[in-house]
Coordinates of C-alpha atoms in Angstrom, one line a residue:
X25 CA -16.2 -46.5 -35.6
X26 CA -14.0 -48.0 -32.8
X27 CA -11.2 -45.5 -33.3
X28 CA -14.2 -42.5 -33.5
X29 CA -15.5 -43.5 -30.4
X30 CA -11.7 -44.0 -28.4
X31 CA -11.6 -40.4 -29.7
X32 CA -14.1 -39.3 -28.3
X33 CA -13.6 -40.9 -25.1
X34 CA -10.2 -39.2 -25.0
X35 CA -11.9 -35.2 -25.7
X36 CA -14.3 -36.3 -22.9
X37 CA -11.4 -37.3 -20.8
X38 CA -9.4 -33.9 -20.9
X39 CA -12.5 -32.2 -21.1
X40 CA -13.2 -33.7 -17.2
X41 CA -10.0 -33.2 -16.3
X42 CA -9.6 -29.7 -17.3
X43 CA -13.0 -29.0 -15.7
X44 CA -12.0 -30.4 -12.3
X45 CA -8.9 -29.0 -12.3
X46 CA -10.5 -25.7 -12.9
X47 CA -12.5 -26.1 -9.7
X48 CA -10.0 -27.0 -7.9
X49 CA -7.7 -24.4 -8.7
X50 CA -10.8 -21.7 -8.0
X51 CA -11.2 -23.8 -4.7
X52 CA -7.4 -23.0 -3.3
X53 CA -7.6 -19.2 -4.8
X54 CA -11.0 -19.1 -2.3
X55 CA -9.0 -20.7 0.7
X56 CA -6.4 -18.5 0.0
X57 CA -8.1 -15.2 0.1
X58 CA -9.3 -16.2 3.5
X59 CA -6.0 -16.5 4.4
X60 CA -5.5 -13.0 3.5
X61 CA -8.6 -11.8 5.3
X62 CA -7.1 -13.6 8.6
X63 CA -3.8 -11.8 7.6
X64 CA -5.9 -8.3 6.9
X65 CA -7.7 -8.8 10.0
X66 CA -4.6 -9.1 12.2
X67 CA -3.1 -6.3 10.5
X68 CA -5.9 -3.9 10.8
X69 CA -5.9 -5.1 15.1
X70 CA -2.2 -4.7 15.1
X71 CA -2.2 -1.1 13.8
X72 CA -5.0 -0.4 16.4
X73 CA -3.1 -1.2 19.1
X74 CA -0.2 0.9 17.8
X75 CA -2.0 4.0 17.1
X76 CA -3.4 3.8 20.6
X77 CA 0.0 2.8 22.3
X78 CA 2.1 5.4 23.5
X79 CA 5.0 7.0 21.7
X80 CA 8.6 5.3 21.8
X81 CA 11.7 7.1 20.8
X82 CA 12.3 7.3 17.3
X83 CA 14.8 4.3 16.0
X84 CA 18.6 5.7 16.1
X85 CA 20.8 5.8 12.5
X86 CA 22.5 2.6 14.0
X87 CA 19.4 0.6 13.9
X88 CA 18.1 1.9 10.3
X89 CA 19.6 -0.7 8.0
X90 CA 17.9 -4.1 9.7
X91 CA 14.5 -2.2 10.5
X92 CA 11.5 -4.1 10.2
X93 CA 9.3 -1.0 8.7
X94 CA 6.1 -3.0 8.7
X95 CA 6.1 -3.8 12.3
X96 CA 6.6 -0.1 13.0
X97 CA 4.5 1.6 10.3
X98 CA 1.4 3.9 12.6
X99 CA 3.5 3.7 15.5
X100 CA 4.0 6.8 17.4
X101 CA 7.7 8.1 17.7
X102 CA 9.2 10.8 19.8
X103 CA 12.2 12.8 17.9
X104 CA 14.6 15.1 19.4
X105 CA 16.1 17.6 17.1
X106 CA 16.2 21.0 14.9
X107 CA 14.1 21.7 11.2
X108 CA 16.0 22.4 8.4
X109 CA 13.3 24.3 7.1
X110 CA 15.5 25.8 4.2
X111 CA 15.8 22.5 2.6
X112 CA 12.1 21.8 2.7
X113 CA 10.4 19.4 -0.4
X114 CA 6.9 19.9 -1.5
X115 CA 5.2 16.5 -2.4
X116 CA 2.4 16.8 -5.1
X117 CA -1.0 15.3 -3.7
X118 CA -4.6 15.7 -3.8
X119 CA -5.9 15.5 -0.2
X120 CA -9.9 14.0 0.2
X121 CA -12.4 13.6 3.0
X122 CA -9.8 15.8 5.0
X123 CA -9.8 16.2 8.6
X124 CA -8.9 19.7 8.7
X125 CA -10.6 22.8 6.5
X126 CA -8.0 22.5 3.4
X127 CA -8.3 19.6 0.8
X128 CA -7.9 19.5 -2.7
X129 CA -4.8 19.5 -4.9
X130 CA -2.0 20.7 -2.9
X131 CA 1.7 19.4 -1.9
X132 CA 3.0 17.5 1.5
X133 CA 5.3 19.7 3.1
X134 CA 8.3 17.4 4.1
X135 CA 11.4 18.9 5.6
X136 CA 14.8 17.2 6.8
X137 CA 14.8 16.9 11.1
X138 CA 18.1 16.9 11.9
X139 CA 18.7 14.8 15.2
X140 CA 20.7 15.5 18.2
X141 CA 21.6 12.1 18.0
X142 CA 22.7 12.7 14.6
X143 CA 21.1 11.3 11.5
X144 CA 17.9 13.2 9.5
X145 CA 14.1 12.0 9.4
X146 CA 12.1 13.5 7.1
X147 CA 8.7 14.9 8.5
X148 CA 5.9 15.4 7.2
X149 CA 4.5 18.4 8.1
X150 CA 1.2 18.6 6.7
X151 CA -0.5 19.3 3.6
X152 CA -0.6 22.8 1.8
X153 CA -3.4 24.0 -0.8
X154 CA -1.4 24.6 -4.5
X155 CA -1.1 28.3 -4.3
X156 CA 1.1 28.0 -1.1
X157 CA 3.4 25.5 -2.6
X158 CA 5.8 28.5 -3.7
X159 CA 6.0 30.1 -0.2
X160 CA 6.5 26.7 1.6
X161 CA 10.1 26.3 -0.4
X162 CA 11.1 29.5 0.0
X163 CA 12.2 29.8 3.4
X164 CA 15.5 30.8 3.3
X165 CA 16.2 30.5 7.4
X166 CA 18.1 27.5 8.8
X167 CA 16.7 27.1 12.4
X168 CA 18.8 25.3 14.8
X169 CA 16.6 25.3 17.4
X170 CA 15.6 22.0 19.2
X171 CA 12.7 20.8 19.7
X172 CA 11.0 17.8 20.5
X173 CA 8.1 16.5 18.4
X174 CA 5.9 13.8 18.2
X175 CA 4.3 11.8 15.0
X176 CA 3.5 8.8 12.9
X177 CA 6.5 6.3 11.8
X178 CA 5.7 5.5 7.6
X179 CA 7.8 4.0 5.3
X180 CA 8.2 5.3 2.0
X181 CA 6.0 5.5 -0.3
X182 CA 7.4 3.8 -3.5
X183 CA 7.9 5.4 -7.1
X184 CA 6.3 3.4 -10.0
X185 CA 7.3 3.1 -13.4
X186 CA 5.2 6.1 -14.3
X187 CA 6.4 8.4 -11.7
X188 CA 7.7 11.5 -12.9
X189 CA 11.1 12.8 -12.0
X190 CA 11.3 15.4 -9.5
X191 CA 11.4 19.0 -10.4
X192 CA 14.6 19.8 -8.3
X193 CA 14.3 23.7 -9.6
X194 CA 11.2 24.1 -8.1
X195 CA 11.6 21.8 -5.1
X196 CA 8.8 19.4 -5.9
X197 CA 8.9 15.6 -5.5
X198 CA 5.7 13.2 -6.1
X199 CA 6.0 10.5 -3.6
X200 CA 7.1 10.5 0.0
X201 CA 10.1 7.7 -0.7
X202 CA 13.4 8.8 1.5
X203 CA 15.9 8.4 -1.3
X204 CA 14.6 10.7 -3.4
X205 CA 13.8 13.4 -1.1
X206 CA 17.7 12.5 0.3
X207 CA 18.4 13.6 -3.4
X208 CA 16.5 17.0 -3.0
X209 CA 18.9 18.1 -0.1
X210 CA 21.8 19.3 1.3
X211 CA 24.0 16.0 1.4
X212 CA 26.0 17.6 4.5
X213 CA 22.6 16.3 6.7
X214 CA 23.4 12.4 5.6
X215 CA 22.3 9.7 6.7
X216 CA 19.1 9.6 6.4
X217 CA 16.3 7.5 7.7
X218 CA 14.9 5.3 5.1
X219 CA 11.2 6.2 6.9
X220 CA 9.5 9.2 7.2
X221 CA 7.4 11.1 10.6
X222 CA 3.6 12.5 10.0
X223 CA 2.8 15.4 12.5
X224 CA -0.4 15.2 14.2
X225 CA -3.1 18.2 13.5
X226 CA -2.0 21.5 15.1
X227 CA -4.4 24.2 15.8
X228 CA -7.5 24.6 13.4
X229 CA -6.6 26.8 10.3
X230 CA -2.9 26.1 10.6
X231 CA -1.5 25.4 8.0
X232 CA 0.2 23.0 7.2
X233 CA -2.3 21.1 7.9
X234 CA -1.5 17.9 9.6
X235 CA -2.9 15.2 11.0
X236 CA -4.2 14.1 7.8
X237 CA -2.4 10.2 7.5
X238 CA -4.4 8.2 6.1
X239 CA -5.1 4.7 7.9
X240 CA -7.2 2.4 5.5
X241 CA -6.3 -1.0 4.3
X242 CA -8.7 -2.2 1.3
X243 CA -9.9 -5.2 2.9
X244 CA -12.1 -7.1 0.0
X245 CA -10.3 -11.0 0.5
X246 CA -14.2 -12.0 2.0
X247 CA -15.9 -10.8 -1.1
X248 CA -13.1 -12.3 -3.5
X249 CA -13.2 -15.7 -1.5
X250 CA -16.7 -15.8 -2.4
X251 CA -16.1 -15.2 -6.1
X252 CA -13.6 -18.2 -6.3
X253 CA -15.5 -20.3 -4.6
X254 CA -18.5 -19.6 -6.7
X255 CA -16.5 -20.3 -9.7
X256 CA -15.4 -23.7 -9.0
X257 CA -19.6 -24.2 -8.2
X258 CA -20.0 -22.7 -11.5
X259 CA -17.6 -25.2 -13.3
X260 CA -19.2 -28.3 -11.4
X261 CA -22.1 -27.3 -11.9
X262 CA -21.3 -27.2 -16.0
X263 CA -19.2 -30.4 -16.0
X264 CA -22.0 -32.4 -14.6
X265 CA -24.6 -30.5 -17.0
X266 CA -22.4 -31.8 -19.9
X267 CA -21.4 -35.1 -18.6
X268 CA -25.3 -35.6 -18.6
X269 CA -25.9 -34.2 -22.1
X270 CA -23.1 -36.4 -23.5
X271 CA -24.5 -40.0 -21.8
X272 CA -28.0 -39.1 -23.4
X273 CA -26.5 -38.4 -26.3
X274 CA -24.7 -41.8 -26.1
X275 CA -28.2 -43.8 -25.1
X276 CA -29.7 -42.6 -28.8
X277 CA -29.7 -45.3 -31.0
X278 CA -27.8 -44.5 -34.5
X279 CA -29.6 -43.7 -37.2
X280 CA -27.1 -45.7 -39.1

């Protein structure tokens, strides 16, 4: 009986502890969240101010490797330089809740800047309905003339495990990462900056269309701080329903 009941004592005892522990843990993921709403927050502010915040000259090739992309990501940038409009990419996208007329699937129409400061950027020119994708690549010209333009600093986007290759025969890519759109190009227009420029929105009806970056940041760290929190409620809640149940349950006499 004695060796039934130190049992028993010893399941109650990791029972507790695993209990607690469990509210605890769901205690520091809720605190934790609310860091990352703070962190959101700031963010959110941050990119606010930069969007509003008037343009600086786009970083030179010299600066490139120790860039702090986040810092500059939305910022405005001023480049000096010539399209290489012959080399232009087309990157697969389906474009919603657009600002201009076209949306849809389509293509990003990135081609190489060249800089008179030498180095490329690639810019984003804007996005393209599908049945234009064809005509976009196929401009044979290579325009040297400068020009001066103005856009949004982005770092690349990144290729996940289930990204296709690029169809280099057709000049399509499926994500706006610098490497691989280095790898779509003339190698002659190296180096290349490991962000990427999106134009503003021309005229209406011009196409391509820019203007169309998209400046959202999924900001549910409230709602999930709630969730955590509630859970470790939740398993105090059951540890102290069962911590009652068992000392009734130990008040019964035996029927032994």
């Amino acid at each position: 009986m004695n060796a039934t009941r130190a049992m028993g004592r010893i399941k109650t005892s990791i029972f507790v502890v695993l209990m607690l522990a469990l509210a605890v843990t769901c205690t520091w993921l809720g605190f934790w969240q609310l860091e990352r709403l703070a962190e959101k927050d700031a963010l959110i502010a941050a990119v606010d101010q930069r969007l509003d915040a008037d343009p600086i000259p786009v970083p030179e090739p010299a600066q490139w490797s120790g860039l702090d992309l986040a810092e500059l990501n939305f910022r405005p940038v001023t480049l000096t330089g010539a399209f290489r409009y012959n080399q232009t990419v087309t990157v697969f996208t389906s474009l919603g809740e657009a600002n201009g007329a076209a949306s849809g699937p389509g293509y990003w129409v990135v081609t190489p800047f060249v800089l008179d400061r030498g180095g490329t950027v690639f810019v984003n020119r804007g996005f393209i309905p599908t049945a234009l994708q064809e005509a976009a690549v196929s401009d044979g010209e290579a325009d040297a003339t400068q020009v001066t333009i103005t856009g949004l600093l982005r770092p690349g986007d990144a290729a996940g495990f289930m990204t296709p290759a690029p169809d280099t025969s057709n000049r399509i890519e499926w994500v706006r990462d610098p490497v691989r759109l280095a790898d779509m190009v003339d190698p002659m227009l190296a180096p290349f900056a490991p962000f990427y420029v999106d134009l503003p929105a021309g005229a209406p009806g011009e196409l391509p269309q820019g203007g169309e970056t998209v400046i959202e940041f999924p900001n549910n760290h409230l709602g999930y701080a709630y969730t955590w929190f509630g859970f470790a409620i939740v398993a105090v809640v059951m540890l102290g329903f069962w911590l009652a149940r068992q000392r009734s349950s130990a008040r019964r006499p035996d029927p032994n």
